[in-house]
Coordinates of C-alpha atoms in Angstrom, one line a residue:
X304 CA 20.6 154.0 30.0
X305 CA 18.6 156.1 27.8
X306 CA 15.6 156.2 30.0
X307 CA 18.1 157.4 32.5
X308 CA 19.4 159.9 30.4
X309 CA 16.4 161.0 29.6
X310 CA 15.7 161.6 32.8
X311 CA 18.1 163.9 33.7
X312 CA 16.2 165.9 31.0
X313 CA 12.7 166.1 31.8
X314 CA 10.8 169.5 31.5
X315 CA 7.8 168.5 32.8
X316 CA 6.0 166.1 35.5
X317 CA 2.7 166.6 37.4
X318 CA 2.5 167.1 40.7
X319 CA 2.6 163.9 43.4
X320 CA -0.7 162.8 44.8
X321 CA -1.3 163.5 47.3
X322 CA 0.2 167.0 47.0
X323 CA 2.9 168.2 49.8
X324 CA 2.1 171.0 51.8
X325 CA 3.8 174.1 50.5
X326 CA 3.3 177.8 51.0
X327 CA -0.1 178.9 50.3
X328 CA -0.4 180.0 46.8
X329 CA 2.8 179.1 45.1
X330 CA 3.5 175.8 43.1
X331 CA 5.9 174.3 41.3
X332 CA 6.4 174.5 37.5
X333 CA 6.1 171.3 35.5
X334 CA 9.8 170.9 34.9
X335 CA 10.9 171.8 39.1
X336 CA 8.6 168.9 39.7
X337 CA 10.5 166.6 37.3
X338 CA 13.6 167.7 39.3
X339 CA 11.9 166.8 42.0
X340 CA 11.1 163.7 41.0
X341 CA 14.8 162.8 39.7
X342 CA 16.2 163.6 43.0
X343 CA 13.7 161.2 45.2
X344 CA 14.2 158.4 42.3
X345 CA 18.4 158.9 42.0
X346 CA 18.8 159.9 46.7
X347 CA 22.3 161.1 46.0
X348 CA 22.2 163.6 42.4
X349 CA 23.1 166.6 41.5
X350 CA 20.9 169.3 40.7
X351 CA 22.6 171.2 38.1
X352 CA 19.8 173.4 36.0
X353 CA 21.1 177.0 34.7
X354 CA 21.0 179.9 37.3
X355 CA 17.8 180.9 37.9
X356 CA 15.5 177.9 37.1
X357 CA 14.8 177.4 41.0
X358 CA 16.9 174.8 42.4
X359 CA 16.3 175.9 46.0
X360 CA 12.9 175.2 45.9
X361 CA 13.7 172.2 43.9
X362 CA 15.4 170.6 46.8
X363 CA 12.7 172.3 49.0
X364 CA 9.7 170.2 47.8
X365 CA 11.7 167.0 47.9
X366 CA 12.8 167.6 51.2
X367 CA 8.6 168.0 51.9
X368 CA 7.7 165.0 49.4
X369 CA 9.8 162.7 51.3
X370 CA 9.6 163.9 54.6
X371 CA 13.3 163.9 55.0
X372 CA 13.7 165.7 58.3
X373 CA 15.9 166.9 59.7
X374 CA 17.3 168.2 57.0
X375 CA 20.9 170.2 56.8
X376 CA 21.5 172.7 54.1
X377 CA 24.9 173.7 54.1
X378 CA 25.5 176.6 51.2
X379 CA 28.3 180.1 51.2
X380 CA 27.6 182.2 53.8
X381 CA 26.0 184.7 51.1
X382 CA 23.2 182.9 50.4
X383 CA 22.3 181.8 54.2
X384 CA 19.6 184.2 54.6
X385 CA 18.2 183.2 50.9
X386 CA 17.6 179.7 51.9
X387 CA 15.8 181.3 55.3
X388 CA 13.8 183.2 53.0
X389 CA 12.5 180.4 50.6
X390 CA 12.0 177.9 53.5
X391 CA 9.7 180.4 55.0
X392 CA 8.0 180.6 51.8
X393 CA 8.0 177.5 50.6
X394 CA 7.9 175.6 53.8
X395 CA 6.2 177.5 56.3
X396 CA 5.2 174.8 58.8
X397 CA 8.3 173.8 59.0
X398 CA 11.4 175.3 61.9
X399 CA 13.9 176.4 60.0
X400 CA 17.6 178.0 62.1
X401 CA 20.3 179.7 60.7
X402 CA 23.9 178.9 62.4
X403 CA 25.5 182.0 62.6
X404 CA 28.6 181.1 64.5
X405 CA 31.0 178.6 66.2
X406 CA 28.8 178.2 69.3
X407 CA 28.3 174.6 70.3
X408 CA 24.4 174.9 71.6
X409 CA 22.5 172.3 69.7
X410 CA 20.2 173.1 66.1
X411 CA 16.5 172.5 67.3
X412 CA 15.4 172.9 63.8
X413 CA 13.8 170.6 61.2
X414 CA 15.9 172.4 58.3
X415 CA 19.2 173.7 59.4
X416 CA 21.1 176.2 57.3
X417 CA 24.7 177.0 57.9
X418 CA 28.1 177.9 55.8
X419 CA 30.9 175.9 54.9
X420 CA 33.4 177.2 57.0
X421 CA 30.9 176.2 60.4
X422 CA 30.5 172.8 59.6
X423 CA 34.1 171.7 61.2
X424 CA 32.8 173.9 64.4
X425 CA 29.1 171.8 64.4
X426 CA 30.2 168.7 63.1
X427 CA 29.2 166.8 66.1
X428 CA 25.8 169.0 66.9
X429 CA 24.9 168.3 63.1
X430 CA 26.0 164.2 63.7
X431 CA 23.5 164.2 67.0
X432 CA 20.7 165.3 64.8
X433 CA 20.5 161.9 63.1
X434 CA 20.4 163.8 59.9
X435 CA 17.2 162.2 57.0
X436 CA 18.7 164.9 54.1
X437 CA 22.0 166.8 53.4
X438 CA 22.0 169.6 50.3
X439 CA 25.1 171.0 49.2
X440 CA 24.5 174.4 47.7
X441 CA 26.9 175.4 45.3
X442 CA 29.0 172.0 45.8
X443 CA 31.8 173.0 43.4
X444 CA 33.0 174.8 47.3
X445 CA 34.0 170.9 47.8
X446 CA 36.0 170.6 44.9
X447 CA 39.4 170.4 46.8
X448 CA 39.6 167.0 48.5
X449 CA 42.7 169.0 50.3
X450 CA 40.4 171.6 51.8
X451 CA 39.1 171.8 55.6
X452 CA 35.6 172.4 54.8
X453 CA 35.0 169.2 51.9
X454 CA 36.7 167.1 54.5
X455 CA 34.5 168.5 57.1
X456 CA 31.6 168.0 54.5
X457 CA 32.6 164.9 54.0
X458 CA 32.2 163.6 57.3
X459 CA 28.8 164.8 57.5
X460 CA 27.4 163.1 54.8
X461 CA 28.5 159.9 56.6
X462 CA 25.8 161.0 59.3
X463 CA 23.2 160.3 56.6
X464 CA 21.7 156.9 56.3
X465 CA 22.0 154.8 53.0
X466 CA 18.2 155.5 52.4
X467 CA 18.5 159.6 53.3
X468 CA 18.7 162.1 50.8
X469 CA 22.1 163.8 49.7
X470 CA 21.7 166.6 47.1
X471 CA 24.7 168.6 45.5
X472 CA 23.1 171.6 43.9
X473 CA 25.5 173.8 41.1
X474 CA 24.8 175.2 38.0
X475 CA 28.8 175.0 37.3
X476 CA 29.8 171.3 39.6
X477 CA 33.3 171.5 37.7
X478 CA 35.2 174.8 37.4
X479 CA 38.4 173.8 35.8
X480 CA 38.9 169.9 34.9
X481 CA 36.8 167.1 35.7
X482 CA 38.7 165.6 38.9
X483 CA 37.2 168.1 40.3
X484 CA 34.0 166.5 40.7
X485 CA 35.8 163.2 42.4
X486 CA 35.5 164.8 46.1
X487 CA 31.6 165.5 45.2
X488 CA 31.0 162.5 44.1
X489 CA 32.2 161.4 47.0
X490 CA 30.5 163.1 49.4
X491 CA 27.1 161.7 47.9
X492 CA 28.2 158.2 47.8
X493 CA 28.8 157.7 44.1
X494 CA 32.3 157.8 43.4
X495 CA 31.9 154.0 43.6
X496 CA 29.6 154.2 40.3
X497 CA 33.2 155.1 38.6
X498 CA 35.2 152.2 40.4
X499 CA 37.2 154.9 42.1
X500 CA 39.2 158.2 42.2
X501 CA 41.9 156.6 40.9
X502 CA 39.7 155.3 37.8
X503 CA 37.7 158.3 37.4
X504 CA 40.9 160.5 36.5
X505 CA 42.5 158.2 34.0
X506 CA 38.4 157.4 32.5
X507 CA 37.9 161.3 32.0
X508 CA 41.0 162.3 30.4
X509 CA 41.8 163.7 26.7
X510 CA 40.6 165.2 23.9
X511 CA 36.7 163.7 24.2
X512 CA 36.6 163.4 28.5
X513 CA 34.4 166.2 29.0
X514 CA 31.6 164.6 26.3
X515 CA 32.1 161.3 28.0
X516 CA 31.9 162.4 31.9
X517 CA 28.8 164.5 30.6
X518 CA 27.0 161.4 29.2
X519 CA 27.9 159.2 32.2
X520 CA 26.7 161.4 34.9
X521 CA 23.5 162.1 33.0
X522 CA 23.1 158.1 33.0
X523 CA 23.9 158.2 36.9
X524 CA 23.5 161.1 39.0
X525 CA 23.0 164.0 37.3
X526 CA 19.5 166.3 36.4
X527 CA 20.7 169.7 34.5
X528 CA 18.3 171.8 32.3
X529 CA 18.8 175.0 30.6
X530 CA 16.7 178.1 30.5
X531 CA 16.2 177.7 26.7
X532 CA 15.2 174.2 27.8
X533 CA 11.9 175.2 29.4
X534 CA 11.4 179.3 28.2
X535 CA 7.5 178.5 28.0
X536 CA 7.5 177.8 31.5
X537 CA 9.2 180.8 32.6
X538 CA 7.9 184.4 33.4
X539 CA 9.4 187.1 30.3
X540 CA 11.0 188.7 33.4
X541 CA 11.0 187.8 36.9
X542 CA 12.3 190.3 40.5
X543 CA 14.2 187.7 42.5
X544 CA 15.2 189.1 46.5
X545 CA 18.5 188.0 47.4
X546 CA 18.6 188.8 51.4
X547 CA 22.2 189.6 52.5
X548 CA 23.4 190.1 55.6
X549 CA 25.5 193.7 57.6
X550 CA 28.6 193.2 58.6
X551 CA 28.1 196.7 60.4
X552 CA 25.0 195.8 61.8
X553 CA 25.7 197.9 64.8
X554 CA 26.7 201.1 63.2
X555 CA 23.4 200.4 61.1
X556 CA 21.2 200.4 64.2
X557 CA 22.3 203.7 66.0
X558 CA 21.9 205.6 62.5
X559 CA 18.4 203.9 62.4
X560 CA 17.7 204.8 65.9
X561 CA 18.8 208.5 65.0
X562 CA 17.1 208.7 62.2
X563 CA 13.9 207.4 63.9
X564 CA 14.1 209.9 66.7
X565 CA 14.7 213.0 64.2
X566 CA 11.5 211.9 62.0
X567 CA 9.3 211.4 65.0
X568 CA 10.1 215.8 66.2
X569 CA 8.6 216.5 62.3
X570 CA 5.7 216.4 60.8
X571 CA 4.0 213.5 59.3
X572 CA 1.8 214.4 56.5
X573 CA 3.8 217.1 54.2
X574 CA 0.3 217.5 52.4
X575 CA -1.0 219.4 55.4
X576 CA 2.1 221.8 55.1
X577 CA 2.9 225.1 52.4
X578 CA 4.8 224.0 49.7
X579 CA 7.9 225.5 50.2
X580 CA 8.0 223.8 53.7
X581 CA 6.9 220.4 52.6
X582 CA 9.6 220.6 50.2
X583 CA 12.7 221.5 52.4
X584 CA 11.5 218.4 54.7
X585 CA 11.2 216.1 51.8
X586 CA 15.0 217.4 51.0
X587 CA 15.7 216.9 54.8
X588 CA 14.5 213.2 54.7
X589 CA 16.1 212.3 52.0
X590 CA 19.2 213.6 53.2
X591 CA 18.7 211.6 56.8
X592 CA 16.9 208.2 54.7
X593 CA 20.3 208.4 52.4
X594 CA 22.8 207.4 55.4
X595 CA 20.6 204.6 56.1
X596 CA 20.7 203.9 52.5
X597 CA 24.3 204.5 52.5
X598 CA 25.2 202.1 55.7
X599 CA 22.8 199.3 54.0
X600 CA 25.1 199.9 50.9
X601 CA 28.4 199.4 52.9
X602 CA 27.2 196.6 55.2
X603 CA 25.6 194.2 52.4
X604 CA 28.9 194.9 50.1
X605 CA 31.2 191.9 51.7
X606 CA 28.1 189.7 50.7
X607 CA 26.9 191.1 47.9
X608 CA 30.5 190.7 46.0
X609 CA 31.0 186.9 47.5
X610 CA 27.2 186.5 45.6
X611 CA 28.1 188.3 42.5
X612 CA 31.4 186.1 42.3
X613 CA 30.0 183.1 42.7
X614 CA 27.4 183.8 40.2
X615 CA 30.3 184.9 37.7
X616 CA 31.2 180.9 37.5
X617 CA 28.2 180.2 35.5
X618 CA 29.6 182.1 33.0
X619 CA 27.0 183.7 32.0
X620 CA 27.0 187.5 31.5
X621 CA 26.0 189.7 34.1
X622 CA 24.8 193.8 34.4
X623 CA 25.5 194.9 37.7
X624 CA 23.3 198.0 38.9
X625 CA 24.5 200.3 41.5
X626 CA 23.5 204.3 42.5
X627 CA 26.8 205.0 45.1
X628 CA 30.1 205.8 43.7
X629 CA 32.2 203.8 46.6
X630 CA 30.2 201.0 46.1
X631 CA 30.9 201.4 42.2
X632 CA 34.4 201.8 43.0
X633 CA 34.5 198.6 44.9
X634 CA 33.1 196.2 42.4
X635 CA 35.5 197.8 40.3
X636 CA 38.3 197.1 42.5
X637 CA 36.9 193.3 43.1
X638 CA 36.5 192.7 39.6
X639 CA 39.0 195.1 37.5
X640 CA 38.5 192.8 34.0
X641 CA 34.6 194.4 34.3
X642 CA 33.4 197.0 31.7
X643 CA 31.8 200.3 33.4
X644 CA 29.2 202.9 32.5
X645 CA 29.4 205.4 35.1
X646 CA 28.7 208.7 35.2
X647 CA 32.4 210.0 34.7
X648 CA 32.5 208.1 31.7
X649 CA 32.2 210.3 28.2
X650 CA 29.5 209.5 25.8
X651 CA 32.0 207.9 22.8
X652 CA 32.9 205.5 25.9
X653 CA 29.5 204.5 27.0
X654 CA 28.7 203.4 23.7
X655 CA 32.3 201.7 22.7
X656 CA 31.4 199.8 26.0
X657 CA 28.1 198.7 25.5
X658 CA 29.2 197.9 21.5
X659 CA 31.9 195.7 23.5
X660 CA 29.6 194.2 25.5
X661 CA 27.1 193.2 23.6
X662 CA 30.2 191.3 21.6
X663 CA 29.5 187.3 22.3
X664 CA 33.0 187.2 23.4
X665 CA 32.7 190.5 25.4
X666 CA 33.1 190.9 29.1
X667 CA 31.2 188.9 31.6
X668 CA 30.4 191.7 34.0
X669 CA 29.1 195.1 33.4
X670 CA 29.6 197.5 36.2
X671 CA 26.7 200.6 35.7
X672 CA 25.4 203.2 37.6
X673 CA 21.6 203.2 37.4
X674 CA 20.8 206.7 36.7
X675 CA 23.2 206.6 33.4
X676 CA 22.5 203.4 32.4
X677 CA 18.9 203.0 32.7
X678 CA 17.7 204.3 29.3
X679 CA 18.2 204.5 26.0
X680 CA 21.0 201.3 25.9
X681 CA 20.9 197.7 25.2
X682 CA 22.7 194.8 26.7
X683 CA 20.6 191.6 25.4
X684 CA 23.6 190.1 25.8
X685 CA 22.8 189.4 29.5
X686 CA 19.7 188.0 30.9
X687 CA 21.0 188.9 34.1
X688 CA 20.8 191.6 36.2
X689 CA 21.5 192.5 40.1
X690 CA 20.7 195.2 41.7
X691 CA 23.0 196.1 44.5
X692 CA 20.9 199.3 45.9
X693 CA 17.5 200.7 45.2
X694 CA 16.1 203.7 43.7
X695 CA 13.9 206.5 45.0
X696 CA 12.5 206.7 41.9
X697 CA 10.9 202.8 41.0
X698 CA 10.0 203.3 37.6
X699 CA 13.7 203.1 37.0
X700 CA 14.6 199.6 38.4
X701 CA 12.4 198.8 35.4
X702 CA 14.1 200.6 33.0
X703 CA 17.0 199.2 33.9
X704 CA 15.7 195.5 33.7
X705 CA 14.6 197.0 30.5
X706 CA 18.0 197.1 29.0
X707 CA 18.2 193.3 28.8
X708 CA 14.3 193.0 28.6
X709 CA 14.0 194.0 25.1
X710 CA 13.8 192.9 21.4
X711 CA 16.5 190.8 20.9
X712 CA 16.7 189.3 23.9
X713 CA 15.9 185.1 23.5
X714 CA 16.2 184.3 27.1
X715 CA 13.8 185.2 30.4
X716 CA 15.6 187.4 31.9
X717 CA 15.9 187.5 35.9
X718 CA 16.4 190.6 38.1
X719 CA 18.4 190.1 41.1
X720 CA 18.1 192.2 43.8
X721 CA 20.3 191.6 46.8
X722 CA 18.8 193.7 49.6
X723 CA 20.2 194.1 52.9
X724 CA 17.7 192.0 55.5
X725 CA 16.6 193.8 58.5
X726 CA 17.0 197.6 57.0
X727 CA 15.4 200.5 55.0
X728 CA 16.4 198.0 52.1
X729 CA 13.7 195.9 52.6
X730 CA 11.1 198.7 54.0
X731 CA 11.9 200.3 50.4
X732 CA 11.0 196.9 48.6
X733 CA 8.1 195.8 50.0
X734 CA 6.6 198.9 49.3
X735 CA 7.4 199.5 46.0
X736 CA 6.0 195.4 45.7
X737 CA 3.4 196.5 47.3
X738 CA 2.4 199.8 45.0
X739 CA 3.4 197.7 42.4
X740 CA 0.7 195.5 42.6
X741 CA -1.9 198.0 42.8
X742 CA -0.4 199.9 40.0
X743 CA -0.9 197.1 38.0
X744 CA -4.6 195.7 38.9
X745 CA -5.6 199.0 38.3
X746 CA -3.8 200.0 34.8
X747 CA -1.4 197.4 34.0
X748 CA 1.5 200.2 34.7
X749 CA 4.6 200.4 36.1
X750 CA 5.2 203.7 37.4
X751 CA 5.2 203.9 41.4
X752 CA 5.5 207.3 42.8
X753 CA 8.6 208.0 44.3
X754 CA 7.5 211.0 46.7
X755 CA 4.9 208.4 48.1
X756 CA 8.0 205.8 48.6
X757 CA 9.5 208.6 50.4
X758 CA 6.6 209.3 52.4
X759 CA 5.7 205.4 52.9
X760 CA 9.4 204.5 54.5
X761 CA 9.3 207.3 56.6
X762 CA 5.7 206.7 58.4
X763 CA 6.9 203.1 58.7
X764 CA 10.3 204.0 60.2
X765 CA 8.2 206.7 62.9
X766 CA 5.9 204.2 63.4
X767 CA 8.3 202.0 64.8
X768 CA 7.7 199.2 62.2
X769 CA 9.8 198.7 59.9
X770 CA 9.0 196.3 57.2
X771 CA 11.0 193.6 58.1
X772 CA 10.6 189.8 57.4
X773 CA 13.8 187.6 57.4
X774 CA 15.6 187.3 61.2
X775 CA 19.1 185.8 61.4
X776 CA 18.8 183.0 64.2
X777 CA 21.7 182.2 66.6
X778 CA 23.3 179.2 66.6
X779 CA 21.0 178.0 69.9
X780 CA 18.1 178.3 67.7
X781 CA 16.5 181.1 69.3
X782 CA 15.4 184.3 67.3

């Protein structure tokens, strides 16, 4: 038992031999490959380390190790295009498809990603692919045995031989009480470990239950480490993309085909032009960039705030950056128990709010508009932060990281940014990546100029190619 439990610990393991094949210069750290490890050993576990310690490429590499294909990843429909992403990255060689609807045409791919709520519609395209792997991401979604979808989930799992791989991944696997794990545990085969539903409720009842369950699982099933766990393997601060998908994907595209054709009637390098001129067509590109900016904004929000809800259950404190005042106002309106700093708010209030904050019992999400709230403040309480739009100016992005990124601060700190896919969001980012880089082999700064970020999205939008890297596939398969 105590090897077992010790185990579910481990920060670090070497790599297999021979090594899987991953994406070309990225690796694992130590402790991700003693995940890895835990998960082949244990076939049906939970993966249950702190936000941000990688469990997507976690289940990623064991998928590769053990050649466990096809593989189904079934996760919320905000973080589809996320695992599209990573499996690119991480697993280039391998054909990964996105469901995106109820169609019946059958998954062609060796990973197939989809949401909850499509499994009841695929159940039997899923069955026919003679499934080698199922991950659950964000299992506590199957915490109602009552529910369509952990029924539906259920019945998948079954398509998985007794040798396959079943992973539940969740930094938070019970929300409320500890039954709720019962349909889980279920779904990956080891309710039986606890005799039975029945047992498991009256076992993990009263004052001590939680201690107990904890100590069991560990023993059984369950791999969890903590960020303070294994801070020398982790970056100080690290950008994370979070790719989210338009639900006004049309109106997106005829403002981007608008905007395309006005930029291709003007001139191209405002260097060549008198100043005065140059400086009313920056002004006028800015204006026509911002409704693309503005549309991204809108389209991601539906997304964005299922993300930003679903990270909430970890508990952990999160800083939530945004630059338009509707999308402000609809966080807001999502989550009114949220602190603010917002431009309308006086200066005594900024600072009773970051005061409250900062509080170890203060609010668990802070609402702030990036231009107030980039300087001058700290909020170490969170090493969290999300970034639901980008900046003309870069240099403030880190600044704004910088509010958690500073003395005092015990924990890495991750910056989430949750771009729209397919629009001027991620043009914007690759390029400030991109300037970033050079920026820093040359000086070791940060600053990235935001008239060339200007300039750089517009000669890629009248170019006619936009910087785009993560496609949505149909539920056929087919880009």
């Amino acid at each position: 038992a105590q090897r077992d439990i010790a185990a579910s610990k481990a920060r670090h393991a070497a790599p297999p031999d021979p090594l899987p094949r991953l994406g070309e210069g990225i690796s694992l750290e130590p402790f991700q490959w003693a995940g890895v490890n835990y998960l082949l050993d244990k076939r049906r576990a939970f993966l249950a380390d702190e936000q941000g310690l990688g469990k997507t490429v976690q289940a990623l590499a064991a998928l590769e190790v053990d050649d466990a294909y096809p593989a189904i990843v079934v996760c919320p429909a905000s973080l589809k295009l996320n695992w599209e992403r990573e499996a690119v990255r991480w697993l280039p060689h391998r054909r990964t498809v996105v469901l995106q609807g109820r169609g019946v045409a059958q998954p062609t791919g060796e990973i197939t990603v989809l949401n909850y709520e499509l499994v009841a519609a695929h159940k039997d395209s899923l069955a026919r692919l003679r499934p080698r792997a199922l991950v659950l991401d964000e299992s506590h979604y199957c915490k109602n045995p009552q529910a369509k979808r952990t029924q539906a989930v259920r019945r998948l799992a079954q398509a998985v031989p007794p040798d396959g791989l079943r992973m539940a991944l969740s930094g938070t696997p019970v929300l409320n009480h500890p039954e709720e794990l019962i349909p889980q545990l279920r779904i990956l085969g080891r309710l039986e470990d606890f005799g039975s539903g029945a047992k498991f409720a009256r076992q993990f009842q009263g004052d001590s239950a939680e201690e107990r369950l904890h100590w069991h699982l560990r023993r059984r099933c369950f791999v969890r480490r903590l960020k303070k766990d294994v801070l020398p393997q982790l970056p100080a601060k690290r950008q994370v993309v979070v790719p989210m998908e338009l639900s006004n994907q049309r109106e997106y595209r005829l403002a981007e085909e608008d905007v395309i054709a006005w930029l291709r009637e003007q001139p191209l390098d405002l260097r060549e032009l008198a100043e005065r001129i140059a400086a009313t067509l920056r002004t006028e590109r800015l204006v026509q960039l911002g409704v693309l900016k503005r549309l991204a904004a809108k389209g991601k929000l539906v997304t964005a705030l299922s993300w930003i809800h679903d990270f909430l259950q970890s508990g952990e404190p999160l800083v939530v950056f945004a630059h338009h005042q509707e999308v402000q106002a609809a966080v807001m309106e999502r989550f009114p128990d949220a602190a603010h700093l917002l431009g309308r708010d006086s200066g005594p209030a900024r600072d009773a709010t970051v005061a409250a904050f900062q509080e170890p019992d203060g609010p668990q999400l802070l609402i702030a508009a990036t231009r107030v709230a980039a300087q001058g403040i700290t909020l170490t309480r969170a090493s969290n932060v999300a970034f639901l739009e980008l900046e003309w100016t870069p240099a403030m992005h880190d600044q704004a990281e910088d509010r958690c990124h500073r003395i005092g601060q015990h924990d890495a700190v991750t910056a989430w940014y949750l771009l729209a896919a397919n629009t001027i969001d991620e043009t914007m980012a690759t390029l400030i990546q991109r300037k970033r880089g050079i920026v820093a082999a040359v000086t070791d700064g940060q600053r990235v100029d935001g008239d060339g970020l200007v300039e750089g999205v517009v000669r890629e939008l009248r170019d006619g190619r936009p910087l785009r890297h993560l496609r949505p596939v149909a539920a056929s398969g087919r880009p």
